[in-house]
């Protein structure tokens, strides 16, 4: 299975939990040293894991993550779509470049991975997309909120479309204290999961 954004935070927890339950996990993240460390830690407790240091915001890199899983483990039967970027900004001060990057990571990264996973998944496979309760709108983080609203919409569409192929698609909206949420790093910083 593939877990994106898995070098730290919730993604790391998802990857480690899946491995403890017997899954072979591709730990994907742009933070190479951290991704390698998570994969090594999983192997250290007897699990199977490899790192894939790629940005899923780029279509060809997202495709390569799925190929990495096929090469390492022979199949892709699970995808946890957890790419994450968040920043805080009043609407009038929103930076178009930061907004574009956030949408490319959170929305397009999720889309790119799902496209490529859907090509190779068999019946019984599962996709889990990371949403957020902020999808209903949250002042000061409307770019993030909008991206999670898009993920919710994509999840519903994919669940209906892929049901006939025996592929489950769900979303979760975890509530957790991470560096991406309030009380994490200072608000002027962008946060990646």
PDB file of C-alpha atoms in Angstrom:
ATOM      1  CA  UNK A   1       0.000   0.000   0.000  1.00  0.00           C
ATOM      2  CA  UNK A   2       0.995   3.646  -0.444  1.00  0.00           C
ATOM      3  CA  UNK A   3       0.750   6.304   2.264  1.00  0.00           C
ATOM      4  CA  UNK A   4       1.490   9.820   1.038  1.00  0.00           C
ATOM      5  CA  UNK A   5       2.692  12.560   3.352  1.00  0.00           C
ATOM      6  CA  UNK A   6       3.962   9.768   5.589  1.00  0.00           C
ATOM      7  CA  UNK A   7       7.236  11.162   6.938  1.00  0.00           C
ATOM      8  CA  UNK A   8       5.652  12.638  10.058  1.00  0.00           C
ATOM      9  CA  UNK A   9       2.409  13.471  11.821  1.00  0.00           C
ATOM     10  CA  UNK A  10      -0.733  11.564  10.925  1.00  0.00           C
ATOM     11  CA  UNK A  11       0.816  10.084   7.774  1.00  0.00           C
ATOM     12  CA  UNK A  12       3.565   8.483   9.799  1.00  0.00           C
ATOM     13  CA  UNK A  13       1.016   7.115  12.260  1.00  0.00           C
ATOM     14  CA  UNK A  14      -1.044   5.674   9.383  1.00  0.00           C
ATOM     15  CA  UNK A  15       2.016   4.020   7.807  1.00  0.00           C
ATOM     16  CA  UNK A  16       3.233   2.529  11.078  1.00  0.00           C
ATOM     17  CA  UNK A  17      -0.226   1.263  12.036  1.00  0.00           C
ATOM     18  CA  UNK A  18      -0.771  -0.328   8.615  1.00  0.00           C
ATOM     19  CA  UNK A  19       2.619  -2.034   8.814  1.00  0.00           C
ATOM     20  CA  UNK A  20       1.897  -3.370  12.307  1.00  0.00           C
ATOM     21  CA  UNK A  21      -1.311  -4.853  10.870  1.00  0.00           C
ATOM     22  CA  UNK A  22       0.685  -6.646   8.179  1.00  0.00           C
ATOM     23  CA  UNK A  23       0.615  -4.234   5.235  1.00  0.00           C
ATOM     24  CA  UNK A  24       3.689  -3.655   3.099  1.00  0.00           C
ATOM     25  CA  UNK A  25       3.975   0.130   3.001  1.00  0.00           C
ATOM     26  CA  UNK A  26       5.492   2.668   0.636  1.00  0.00           C
ATOM     27  CA  UNK A  27       6.281   5.703   2.792  1.00  0.00           C
ATOM     28  CA  UNK A  28       5.941   8.677   0.448  1.00  0.00           C
ATOM     29  CA  UNK A  29       7.000  12.211   1.281  1.00  0.00           C
ATOM     30  CA  UNK A  30       9.069  15.101  -0.056  1.00  0.00           C
ATOM     31  CA  UNK A  31      11.094  15.040   3.166  1.00  0.00           C
ATOM     32  CA  UNK A  32      13.554  12.336   2.131  1.00  0.00           C
ATOM     33  CA  UNK A  33      15.502  11.753   5.326  1.00  0.00           C
ATOM     34  CA  UNK A  34      12.330  11.600   7.394  1.00  0.00           C
ATOM     35  CA  UNK A  35      10.616   9.223   4.956  1.00  0.00           C
ATOM     36  CA  UNK A  36      13.663   6.949   4.955  1.00  0.00           C
ATOM     37  CA  UNK A  37      13.699   7.009   8.766  1.00  0.00           C
ATOM     38  CA  UNK A  38      10.012   6.020   8.981  1.00  0.00           C
ATOM     39  CA  UNK A  39      10.562   3.153   6.532  1.00  0.00           C
ATOM     40  CA  UNK A  40      13.645   2.018   8.480  1.00  0.00           C
ATOM     41  CA  UNK A  41      11.664   2.170  11.724  1.00  0.00           C
ATOM     42  CA  UNK A  42       8.949  -0.027  10.239  1.00  0.00           C
ATOM     43  CA  UNK A  43      11.517  -2.543   9.057  1.00  0.00           C
ATOM     44  CA  UNK A  44      13.057  -2.349  12.545  1.00  0.00           C
ATOM     45  CA  UNK A  45       9.917  -3.779  14.149  1.00  0.00           C
ATOM     46  CA  UNK A  46       9.644  -6.488  11.492  1.00  0.00           C
ATOM     47  CA  UNK A  47       7.387  -4.716   9.024  1.00  0.00           C
ATOM     48  CA  UNK A  48       7.865  -4.290   5.298  1.00  0.00           C
ATOM     49  CA  UNK A  49       8.425  -0.748   4.037  1.00  0.00           C
ATOM     50  CA  UNK A  50      10.263   1.310   1.483  1.00  0.00           C
ATOM     51  CA  UNK A  51      10.547   5.053   1.030  1.00  0.00           C
ATOM     52  CA  UNK A  52       9.469   6.961  -2.075  1.00  0.00           C
ATOM     53  CA  UNK A  53      10.783  10.512  -2.016  1.00  0.00           C
ATOM     54  CA  UNK A  54       8.601  12.291  -4.560  1.00  0.00           C
ATOM     55  CA  UNK A  55       6.175  15.202  -4.792  1.00  0.00           C
ATOM     56  CA  UNK A  56       2.700  13.961  -5.656  1.00  0.00           C
ATOM     57  CA  UNK A  57       1.834  17.479  -6.837  1.00  0.00           C
ATOM     58  CA  UNK A  58       3.599  16.559 -10.102  1.00  0.00           C
ATOM     59  CA  UNK A  59       1.640  14.019 -12.187  1.00  0.00           C
ATOM     60  CA  UNK A  60       4.713  12.067 -13.262  1.00  0.00           C
ATOM     61  CA  UNK A  61       5.996  11.889  -9.682  1.00  0.00           C
ATOM     62  CA  UNK A  62       2.630  10.652  -8.397  1.00  0.00           C
ATOM     63  CA  UNK A  63       2.654   7.974 -11.093  1.00  0.00           C
ATOM     64  CA  UNK A  64       6.171   7.005 -10.000  1.00  0.00           C
ATOM     65  CA  UNK A  65       5.029   6.574  -6.376  1.00  0.00           C
ATOM     66  CA  UNK A  66       2.477   4.003  -7.495  1.00  0.00           C
ATOM     67  CA  UNK A  67       5.130   2.330  -9.671  1.00  0.00           C
ATOM     68  CA  UNK A  68       7.454   2.252  -6.646  1.00  0.00           C
ATOM     69  CA  UNK A  69       4.836   0.231  -4.767  1.00  0.00           C
ATOM     70  CA  UNK A  70       4.367  -2.179  -7.671  1.00  0.00           C
ATOM     71  CA  UNK A  71       8.126  -2.644  -7.979  1.00  0.00           C
ATOM     72  CA  UNK A  72       8.678  -3.165  -4.250  1.00  0.00           C
ATOM     73  CA  UNK A  73       5.621  -5.239  -3.346  1.00  0.00           C
ATOM     74  CA  UNK A  74       4.003  -6.432  -6.583  1.00  0.00           C
ATOM     75  CA  UNK A  75       0.631  -4.748  -6.111  1.00  0.00           C
ATOM     76  CA  UNK A  76      -1.197  -1.666  -4.873  1.00  0.00           C
ATOM     77  CA  UNK A  77      -4.162  -2.687  -2.758  1.00  0.00           C
ATOM     78  CA  UNK A  78      -4.317   0.395  -0.558  1.00  0.00           C
ATOM     79  CA  UNK A  79      -3.782   4.126  -0.902  1.00  0.00           C
ATOM     80  CA  UNK A  80      -3.918   6.614   1.938  1.00  0.00           C
ATOM     81  CA  UNK A  81      -4.069   9.999   0.211  1.00  0.00           C
ATOM     82  CA  UNK A  82      -2.531  12.259   2.836  1.00  0.00           C
ATOM     83  CA  UNK A  83      -0.631  14.994   0.995  1.00  0.00           C
ATOM     84  CA  UNK A  84      -0.928  18.119   3.043  1.00  0.00           C
ATOM     85  CA  UNK A  85      -0.049  21.763   2.901  1.00  0.00           C
ATOM     86  CA  UNK A  86      -1.697  24.456   5.028  1.00  0.00           C
ATOM     87  CA  UNK A  87      -1.080  28.125   5.601  1.00  0.00           C
ATOM     88  CA  UNK A  88      -2.919  30.867   7.400  1.00  0.00           C
ATOM     89  CA  UNK A  89      -3.756  34.120   5.665  1.00  0.00           C
ATOM     90  CA  UNK A  90      -6.504  36.714   5.730  1.00  0.00           C
ATOM     91  CA  UNK A  91      -8.354  36.700   2.408  1.00  0.00           C
ATOM     92  CA  UNK A  92      -7.122  40.139   1.363  1.00  0.00           C
ATOM     93  CA  UNK A  93      -3.513  39.081   1.958  1.00  0.00           C
ATOM     94  CA  UNK A  94      -3.641  35.682   0.246  1.00  0.00           C
ATOM     95  CA  UNK A  95      -0.525  35.080  -1.830  1.00  0.00           C
ATOM     96  CA  UNK A  96      -1.420  33.597  -5.252  1.00  0.00           C
ATOM     97  CA  UNK A  97       1.798  31.549  -5.363  1.00  0.00           C
ATOM     98  CA  UNK A  98       1.132  29.962  -1.960  1.00  0.00           C
ATOM     99  CA  UNK A  99      -2.508  29.369  -2.910  1.00  0.00           C
ATOM    100  CA  UNK A 100      -1.451  27.619  -6.134  1.00  0.00           C
ATOM    101  CA  UNK A 101       1.060  25.423  -4.310  1.00  0.00           C
ATOM    102  CA  UNK A 102      -1.528  24.407  -1.704  1.00  0.00           C
ATOM    103  CA  UNK A 103      -4.082  23.409  -4.356  1.00  0.00           C
ATOM    104  CA  UNK A 104      -1.437  21.524  -6.332  1.00  0.00           C
ATOM    105  CA  UNK A 105      -0.450  19.502  -3.258  1.00  0.00           C
ATOM    106  CA  UNK A 106      -3.770  18.948  -1.479  1.00  0.00           C
ATOM    107  CA  UNK A 107      -6.144  18.622  -4.424  1.00  0.00           C
ATOM    108  CA  UNK A 108      -4.080  17.679  -7.457  1.00  0.00           C
ATOM    109  CA  UNK A 109      -1.707  15.487  -5.440  1.00  0.00           C
ATOM    110  CA  UNK A 110      -4.684  13.504  -4.182  1.00  0.00           C
ATOM    111  CA  UNK A 111      -6.113  13.343  -7.699  1.00  0.00           C
ATOM    112  CA  UNK A 112      -2.838  12.269  -9.346  1.00  0.00           C
ATOM    113  CA  UNK A 113      -2.292   9.420  -6.877  1.00  0.00           C
ATOM    114  CA  UNK A 114      -5.878   8.210  -7.199  1.00  0.00           C
ATOM    115  CA  UNK A 115      -5.731   8.229 -11.004  1.00  0.00           C
ATOM    116  CA  UNK A 116      -2.627   6.056 -11.045  1.00  0.00           C
ATOM    117  CA  UNK A 117      -3.744   3.753  -8.235  1.00  0.00           C
ATOM    118  CA  UNK A 118      -7.134   3.187  -9.915  1.00  0.00           C
ATOM    119  CA  UNK A 119      -5.324   1.888 -13.000  1.00  0.00           C
ATOM    120  CA  UNK A 120      -3.777  -1.021 -11.077  1.00  0.00           C
ATOM    121  CA  UNK A 121      -6.050  -1.676  -8.095  1.00  0.00           C
ATOM    122  CA  UNK A 122      -7.963  -4.951  -7.981  1.00  0.00           C
ATOM    123  CA  UNK A 123     -11.269  -5.794  -6.297  1.00  0.00           C
ATOM    124  CA  UNK A 124     -10.920  -5.567  -2.530  1.00  0.00           C
ATOM    125  CA  UNK A 125      -8.567  -2.601  -2.701  1.00  0.00           C
ATOM    126  CA  UNK A 126      -9.204   0.607  -0.798  1.00  0.00           C
ATOM    127  CA  UNK A 127      -8.478   4.311  -1.036  1.00  0.00           C
ATOM    128  CA  UNK A 128      -8.730   6.565   2.000  1.00  0.00           C
ATOM    129  CA  UNK A 129      -8.561  10.323   1.431  1.00  0.00           C
ATOM    130  CA  UNK A 130      -7.733  12.770   4.183  1.00  0.00           C
ATOM    131  CA  UNK A 131     -10.375  15.397   4.640  1.00  0.00           C
ATOM    132  CA  UNK A 132     -10.886  17.953   7.355  1.00  0.00           C
ATOM    133  CA  UNK A 133     -13.855  19.396   9.196  1.00  0.00           C
ATOM    134  CA  UNK A 134     -12.507  22.765   8.056  1.00  0.00           C
ATOM    135  CA  UNK A 135     -14.015  21.934   4.644  1.00  0.00           C
ATOM    136  CA  UNK A 136     -17.141  23.792   5.741  1.00  0.00           C
ATOM    137  CA  UNK A 137     -15.076  26.986   5.908  1.00  0.00           C
ATOM    138  CA  UNK A 138     -12.677  28.363   8.461  1.00  0.00           C
ATOM    139  CA  UNK A 139     -11.624  32.014   8.617  1.00  0.00           C
ATOM    140  CA  UNK A 140      -7.959  32.615   7.906  1.00  0.00           C
ATOM    141  CA  UNK A 141      -7.390  29.234   6.260  1.00  0.00           C
ATOM    142  CA  UNK A 142      -9.930  29.318   3.445  1.00  0.00           C
ATOM    143  CA  UNK A 143      -7.449  27.934   0.896  1.00  0.00           C
ATOM    144  CA  UNK A 144      -6.971  24.846   3.045  1.00  0.00           C
ATOM    145  CA  UNK A 145     -10.721  24.622   3.701  1.00  0.00           C
ATOM    146  CA  UNK A 146     -11.478  24.813  -0.014  1.00  0.00           C
ATOM    147  CA  UNK A 147      -8.927  22.107  -0.770  1.00  0.00           C
ATOM    148  CA  UNK A 148     -10.526  19.767   1.753  1.00  0.00           C
ATOM    149  CA  UNK A 149     -13.973  20.512   0.332  1.00  0.00           C
ATOM    150  CA  UNK A 150     -12.617  19.402  -3.033  1.00  0.00           C
ATOM    151  CA  UNK A 151     -11.266  16.196  -1.480  1.00  0.00           C
ATOM    152  CA  UNK A 152     -14.718  15.447  -0.026  1.00  0.00           C
ATOM    153  CA  UNK A 153     -16.325  15.904  -3.432  1.00  0.00           C
ATOM    154  CA  UNK A 154     -13.705  13.753  -5.160  1.00  0.00           C
ATOM    155  CA  UNK A 155     -14.180  11.013  -2.573  1.00  0.00           C
ATOM    156  CA  UNK A 156     -17.928  10.766  -3.148  1.00  0.00           C
ATOM    157  CA  UNK A 157     -17.508  10.685  -6.924  1.00  0.00           C
ATOM    158  CA  UNK A 158     -14.774   8.049  -6.820  1.00  0.00           C
ATOM    159  CA  UNK A 159     -16.676   5.894  -4.317  1.00  0.00           C
ATOM    160  CA  UNK A 160     -19.658   5.689  -6.652  1.00  0.00           C
ATOM    161  CA  UNK A 161     -17.524   5.207  -9.774  1.00  0.00           C
ATOM    162  CA  UNK A 162     -15.200   2.535  -8.395  1.00  0.00           C
ATOM    163  CA  UNK A 163     -17.801   0.547  -6.446  1.00  0.00           C
ATOM    164  CA  UNK A 164     -18.566  -1.611  -9.496  1.00  0.00           C
ATOM    165  CA  UNK A 165     -14.879  -2.600  -9.621  1.00  0.00           C
ATOM    166  CA  UNK A 166     -14.886  -3.645  -5.955  1.00  0.00           C
ATOM    167  CA  UNK A 167     -12.670  -0.739  -4.858  1.00  0.00           C
ATOM    168  CA  UNK A 168     -13.729   1.092  -1.709  1.00  0.00           C
ATOM    169  CA  UNK A 169     -13.153   4.840  -1.448  1.00  0.00           C
ATOM    170  CA  UNK A 170     -13.637   6.656   1.847  1.00  0.00           C
ATOM    171  CA  UNK A 171     -12.532   9.835   3.527  1.00  0.00           C
ATOM    172  CA  UNK A 172     -11.715  10.530   7.129  1.00  0.00           C
ATOM    173  CA  UNK A 173     -11.583  13.865   8.910  1.00  0.00           C
ATOM    174  CA  UNK A 174      -9.263  13.236  11.846  1.00  0.00           C
ATOM    175  CA  UNK A 175      -9.102  15.548  14.809  1.00  0.00           C
ATOM    176  CA  UNK A 176      -5.536  15.596  16.072  1.00  0.00           C
ATOM    177  CA  UNK A 177      -2.926  17.944  17.412  1.00  0.00           C
ATOM    178  CA  UNK A 178      -0.268  18.202  14.715  1.00  0.00           C
ATOM    179  CA  UNK A 179       2.054  20.912  13.501  1.00  0.00           C
ATOM    180  CA  UNK A 180      -0.460  21.693  10.724  1.00  0.00           C
ATOM    181  CA  UNK A 181      -3.211  22.675  13.129  1.00  0.00           C
ATOM    182  CA  UNK A 182      -3.761  25.559  15.522  1.00  0.00           C
ATOM    183  CA  UNK A 183      -1.085  25.572  18.189  1.00  0.00           C
ATOM    184  CA  UNK A 184       1.472  24.078  15.796  1.00  0.00           C
ATOM    185  CA  UNK A 185       4.176  26.193  14.175  1.00  0.00           C
ATOM    186  CA  UNK A 186       3.725  29.978  13.985  1.00  0.00           C
ATOM    187  CA  UNK A 187       0.974  30.982  11.499  1.00  0.00           C
ATOM    188  CA  UNK A 188       3.343  32.715   9.088  1.00  0.00           C
ATOM    189  CA  UNK A 189       4.843  29.358   8.184  1.00  0.00           C
ATOM    190  CA  UNK A 190       3.400  26.895   5.700  1.00  0.00           C
ATOM    191  CA  UNK A 191       2.807  23.462   7.127  1.00  0.00           C
ATOM    192  CA  UNK A 192       3.298  20.179   5.323  1.00  0.00           C
ATOM    193  CA  UNK A 193       2.090  16.842   6.575  1.00  0.00           C
TER     194      UNK A 193
END
